[in-house]
PDB file of C-alpha atoms in Angstrom:
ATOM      1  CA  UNK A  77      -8.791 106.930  49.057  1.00  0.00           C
ATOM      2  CA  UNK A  78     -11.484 106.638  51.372  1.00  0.00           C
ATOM      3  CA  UNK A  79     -12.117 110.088  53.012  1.00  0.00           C
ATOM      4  CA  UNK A  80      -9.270 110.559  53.815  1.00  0.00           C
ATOM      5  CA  UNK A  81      -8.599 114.561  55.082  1.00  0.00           C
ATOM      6  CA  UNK A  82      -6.483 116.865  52.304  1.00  0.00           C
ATOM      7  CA  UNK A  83      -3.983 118.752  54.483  1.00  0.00           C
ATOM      8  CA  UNK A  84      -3.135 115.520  56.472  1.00  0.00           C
ATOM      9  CA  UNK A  85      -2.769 113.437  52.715  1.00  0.00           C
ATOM     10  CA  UNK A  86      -0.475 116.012  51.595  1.00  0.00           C
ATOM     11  CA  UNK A  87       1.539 115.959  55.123  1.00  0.00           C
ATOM     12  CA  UNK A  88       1.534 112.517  54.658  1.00  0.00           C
ATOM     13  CA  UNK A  89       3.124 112.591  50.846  1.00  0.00           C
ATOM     14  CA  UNK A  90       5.652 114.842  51.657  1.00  0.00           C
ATOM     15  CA  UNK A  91       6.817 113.101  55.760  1.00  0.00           C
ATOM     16  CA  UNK A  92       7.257 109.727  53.163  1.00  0.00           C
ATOM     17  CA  UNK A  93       9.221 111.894  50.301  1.00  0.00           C
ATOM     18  CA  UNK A  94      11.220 113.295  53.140  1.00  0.00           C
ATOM     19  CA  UNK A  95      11.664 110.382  55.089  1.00  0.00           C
ATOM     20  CA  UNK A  96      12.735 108.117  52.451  1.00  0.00           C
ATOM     21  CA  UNK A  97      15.565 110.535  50.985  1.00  0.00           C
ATOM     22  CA  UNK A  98      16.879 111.107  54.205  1.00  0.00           C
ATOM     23  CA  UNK A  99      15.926 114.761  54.002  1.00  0.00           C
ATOM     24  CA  UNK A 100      15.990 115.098  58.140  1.00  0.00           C
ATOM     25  CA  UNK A 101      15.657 118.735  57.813  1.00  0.00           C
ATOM     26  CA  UNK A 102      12.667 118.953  55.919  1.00  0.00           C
ATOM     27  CA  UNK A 103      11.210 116.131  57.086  1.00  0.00           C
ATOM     28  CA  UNK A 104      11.654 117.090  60.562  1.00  0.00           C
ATOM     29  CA  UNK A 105       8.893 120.464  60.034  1.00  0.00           C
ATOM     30  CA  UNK A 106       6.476 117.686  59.633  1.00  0.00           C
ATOM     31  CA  UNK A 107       6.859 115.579  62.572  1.00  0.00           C
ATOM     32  CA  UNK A 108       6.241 116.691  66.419  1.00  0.00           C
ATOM     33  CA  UNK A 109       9.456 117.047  68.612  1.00  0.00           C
ATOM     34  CA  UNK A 110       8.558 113.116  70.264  1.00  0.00           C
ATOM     35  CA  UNK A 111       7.762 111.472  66.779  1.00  0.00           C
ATOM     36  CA  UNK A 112       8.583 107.835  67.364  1.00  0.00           C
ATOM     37  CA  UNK A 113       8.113 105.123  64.917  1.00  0.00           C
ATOM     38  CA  UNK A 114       7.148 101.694  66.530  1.00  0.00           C
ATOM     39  CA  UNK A 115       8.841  99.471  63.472  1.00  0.00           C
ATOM     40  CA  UNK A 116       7.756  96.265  62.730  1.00  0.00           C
ATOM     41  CA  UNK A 117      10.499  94.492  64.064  1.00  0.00           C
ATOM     42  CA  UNK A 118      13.217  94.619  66.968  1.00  0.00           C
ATOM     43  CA  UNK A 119      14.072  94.391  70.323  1.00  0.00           C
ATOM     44  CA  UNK A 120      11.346  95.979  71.804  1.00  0.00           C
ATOM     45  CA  UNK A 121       8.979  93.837  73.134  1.00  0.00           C
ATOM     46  CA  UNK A 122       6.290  93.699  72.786  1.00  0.00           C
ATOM     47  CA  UNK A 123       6.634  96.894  69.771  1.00  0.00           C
ATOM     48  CA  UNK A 124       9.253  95.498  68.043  1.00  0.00           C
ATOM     49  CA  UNK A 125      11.617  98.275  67.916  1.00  0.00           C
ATOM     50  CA  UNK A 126      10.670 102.169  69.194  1.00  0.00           C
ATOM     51  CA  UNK A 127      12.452 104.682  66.998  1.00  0.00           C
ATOM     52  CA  UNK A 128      12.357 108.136  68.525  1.00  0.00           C
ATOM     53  CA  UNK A 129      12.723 111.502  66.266  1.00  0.00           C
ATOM     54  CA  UNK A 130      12.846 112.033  62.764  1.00  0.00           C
ATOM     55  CA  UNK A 131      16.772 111.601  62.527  1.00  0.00           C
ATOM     56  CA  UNK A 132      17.008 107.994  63.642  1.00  0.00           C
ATOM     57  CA  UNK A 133      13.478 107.087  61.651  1.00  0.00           C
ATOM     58  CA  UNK A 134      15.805 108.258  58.664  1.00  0.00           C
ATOM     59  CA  UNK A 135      18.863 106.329  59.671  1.00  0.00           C
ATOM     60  CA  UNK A 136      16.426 102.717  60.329  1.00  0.00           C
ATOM     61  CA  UNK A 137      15.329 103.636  56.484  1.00  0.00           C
ATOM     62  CA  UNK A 138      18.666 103.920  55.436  1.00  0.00           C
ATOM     63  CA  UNK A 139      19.583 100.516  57.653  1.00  0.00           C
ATOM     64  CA  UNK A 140      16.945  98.909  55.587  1.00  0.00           C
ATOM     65  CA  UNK A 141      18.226  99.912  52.263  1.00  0.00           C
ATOM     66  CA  UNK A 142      21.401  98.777  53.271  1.00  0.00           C
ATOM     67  CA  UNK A 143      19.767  95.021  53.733  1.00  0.00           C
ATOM     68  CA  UNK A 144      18.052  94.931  50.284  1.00  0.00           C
ATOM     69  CA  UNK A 145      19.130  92.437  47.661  1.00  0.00           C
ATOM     70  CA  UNK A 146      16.736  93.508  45.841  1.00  0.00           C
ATOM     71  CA  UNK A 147      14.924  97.079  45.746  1.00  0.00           C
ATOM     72  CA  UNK A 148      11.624  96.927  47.430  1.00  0.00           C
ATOM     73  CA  UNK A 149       8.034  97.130  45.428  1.00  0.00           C
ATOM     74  CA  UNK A 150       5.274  98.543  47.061  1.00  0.00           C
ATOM     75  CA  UNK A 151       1.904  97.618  45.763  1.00  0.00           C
ATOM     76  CA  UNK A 152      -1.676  97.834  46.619  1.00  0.00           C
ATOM     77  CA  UNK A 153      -2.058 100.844  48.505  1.00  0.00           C
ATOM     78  CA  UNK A 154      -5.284 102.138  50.041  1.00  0.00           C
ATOM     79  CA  UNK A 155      -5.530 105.400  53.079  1.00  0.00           C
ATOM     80  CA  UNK A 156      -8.251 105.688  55.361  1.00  0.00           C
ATOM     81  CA  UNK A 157      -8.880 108.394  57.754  1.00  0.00           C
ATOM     82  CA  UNK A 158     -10.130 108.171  61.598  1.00  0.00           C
ATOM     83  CA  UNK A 159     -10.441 111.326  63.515  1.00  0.00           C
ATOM     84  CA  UNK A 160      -6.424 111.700  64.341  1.00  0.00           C
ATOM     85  CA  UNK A 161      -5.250 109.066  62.576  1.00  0.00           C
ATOM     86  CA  UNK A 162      -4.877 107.872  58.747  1.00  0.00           C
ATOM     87  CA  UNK A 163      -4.517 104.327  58.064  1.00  0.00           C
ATOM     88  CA  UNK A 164      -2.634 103.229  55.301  1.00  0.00           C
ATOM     89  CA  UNK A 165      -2.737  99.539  54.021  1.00  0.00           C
ATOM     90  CA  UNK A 166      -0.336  97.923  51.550  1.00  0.00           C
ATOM     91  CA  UNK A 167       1.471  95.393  50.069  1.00  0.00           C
ATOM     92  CA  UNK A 168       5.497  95.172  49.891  1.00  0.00           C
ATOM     93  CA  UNK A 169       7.891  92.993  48.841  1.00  0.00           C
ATOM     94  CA  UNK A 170      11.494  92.544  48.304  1.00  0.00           C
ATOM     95  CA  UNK A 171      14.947  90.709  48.935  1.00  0.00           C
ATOM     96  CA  UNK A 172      17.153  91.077  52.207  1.00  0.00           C
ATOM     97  CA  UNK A 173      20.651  90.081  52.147  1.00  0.00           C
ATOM     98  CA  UNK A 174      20.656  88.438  55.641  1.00  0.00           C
ATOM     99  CA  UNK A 175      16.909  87.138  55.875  1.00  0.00           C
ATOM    100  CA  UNK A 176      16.030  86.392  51.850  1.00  0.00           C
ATOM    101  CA  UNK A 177      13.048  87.632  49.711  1.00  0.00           C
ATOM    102  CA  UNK A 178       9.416  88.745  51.716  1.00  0.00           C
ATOM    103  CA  UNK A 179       5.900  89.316  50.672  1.00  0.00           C
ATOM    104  CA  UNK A 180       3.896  90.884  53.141  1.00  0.00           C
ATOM    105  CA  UNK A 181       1.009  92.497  53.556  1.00  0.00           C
ATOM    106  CA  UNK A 182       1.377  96.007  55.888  1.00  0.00           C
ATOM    107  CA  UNK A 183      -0.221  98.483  57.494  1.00  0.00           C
ATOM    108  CA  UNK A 184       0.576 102.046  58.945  1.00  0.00           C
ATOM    109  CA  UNK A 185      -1.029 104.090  61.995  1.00  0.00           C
ATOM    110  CA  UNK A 186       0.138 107.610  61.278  1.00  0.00           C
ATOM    111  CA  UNK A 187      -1.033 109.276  64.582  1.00  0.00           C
ATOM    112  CA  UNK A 188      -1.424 113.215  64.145  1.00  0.00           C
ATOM    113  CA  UNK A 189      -1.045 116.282  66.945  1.00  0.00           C
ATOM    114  CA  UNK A 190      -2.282 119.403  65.334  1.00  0.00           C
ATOM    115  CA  UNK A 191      -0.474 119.439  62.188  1.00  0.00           C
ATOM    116  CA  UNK A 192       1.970 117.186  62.814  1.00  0.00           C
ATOM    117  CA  UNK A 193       2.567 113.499  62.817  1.00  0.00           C
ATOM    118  CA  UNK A 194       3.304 112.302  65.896  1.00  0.00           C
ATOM    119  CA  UNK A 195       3.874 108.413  65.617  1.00  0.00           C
ATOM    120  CA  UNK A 196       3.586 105.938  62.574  1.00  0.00           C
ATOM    121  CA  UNK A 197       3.166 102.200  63.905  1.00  0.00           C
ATOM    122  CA  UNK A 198       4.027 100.132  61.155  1.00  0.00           C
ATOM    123  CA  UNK A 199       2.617  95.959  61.291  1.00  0.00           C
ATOM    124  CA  UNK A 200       4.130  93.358  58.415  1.00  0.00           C
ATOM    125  CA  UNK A 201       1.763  90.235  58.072  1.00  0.00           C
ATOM    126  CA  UNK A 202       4.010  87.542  56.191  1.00  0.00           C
ATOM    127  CA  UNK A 203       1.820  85.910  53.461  1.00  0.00           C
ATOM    128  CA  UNK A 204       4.730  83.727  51.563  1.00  0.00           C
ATOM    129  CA  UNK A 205       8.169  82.815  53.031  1.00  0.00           C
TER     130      UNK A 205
END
């Protein structure tokens, strides 16, 4: 990790434990009261799709897992760290029911407020179809 600040790491590591086992409660102390999380697809143009509060970032997590064929594999992980915001880039791949397998190479903007996360903007670049 490339200096990448302690307290906001560990805030980080425990929003994502949270967040995916729909632990809303816990997950919630770590986000600010207008978390969104622009996801990297939807309706929303030009976003994709704008998910607002911890609650519903849970439910679009669950949504996901519901899609999966196959579980998904996260790979290649590297954090950076930018005044307010951490980067994190990686690589994930997997198996949707509806759409069929992806290989894609991601990246995060978690967006802090004090010492809380305020938005994560999440990007998917497809590198295999």
């Amino acid at each position: 990790m490339a200096d990448v600040d302690s307290a906001k790491q560990a805030l980080l590591h425990q929003f994502g434990k949270a967040l995916n086992s729909n632990d809303v409660t816990t997950g919630s102390a770590f986000v600010t009261d207008d978390f969104v999380w622009i996801y990297y697809e939807g309706p929303d143009h030009p976003e994709g799709r704008i998910i607002r509060g911890f609650k519903a970032a849970c439910e679009a997590v669950v949504e996901r897992a519901n899609r999966l064929k196959t579980p998904i594999v996260f790979s290649e992980s590297n954090e950076y760290s930018s005044s307010d915001k951490i980067f994190t880039t990686y690589r994930v791949s997997g198996e949707f029911i509806d759409t069929g397998p992806f290989d894609v190479r991601a990246i995060d903007i978690y967006s802090f407020r004090g010492d809380r996360i305020c938005s994560k903007d999440t990007y998917w670049k497809i590198i295999t179809a």
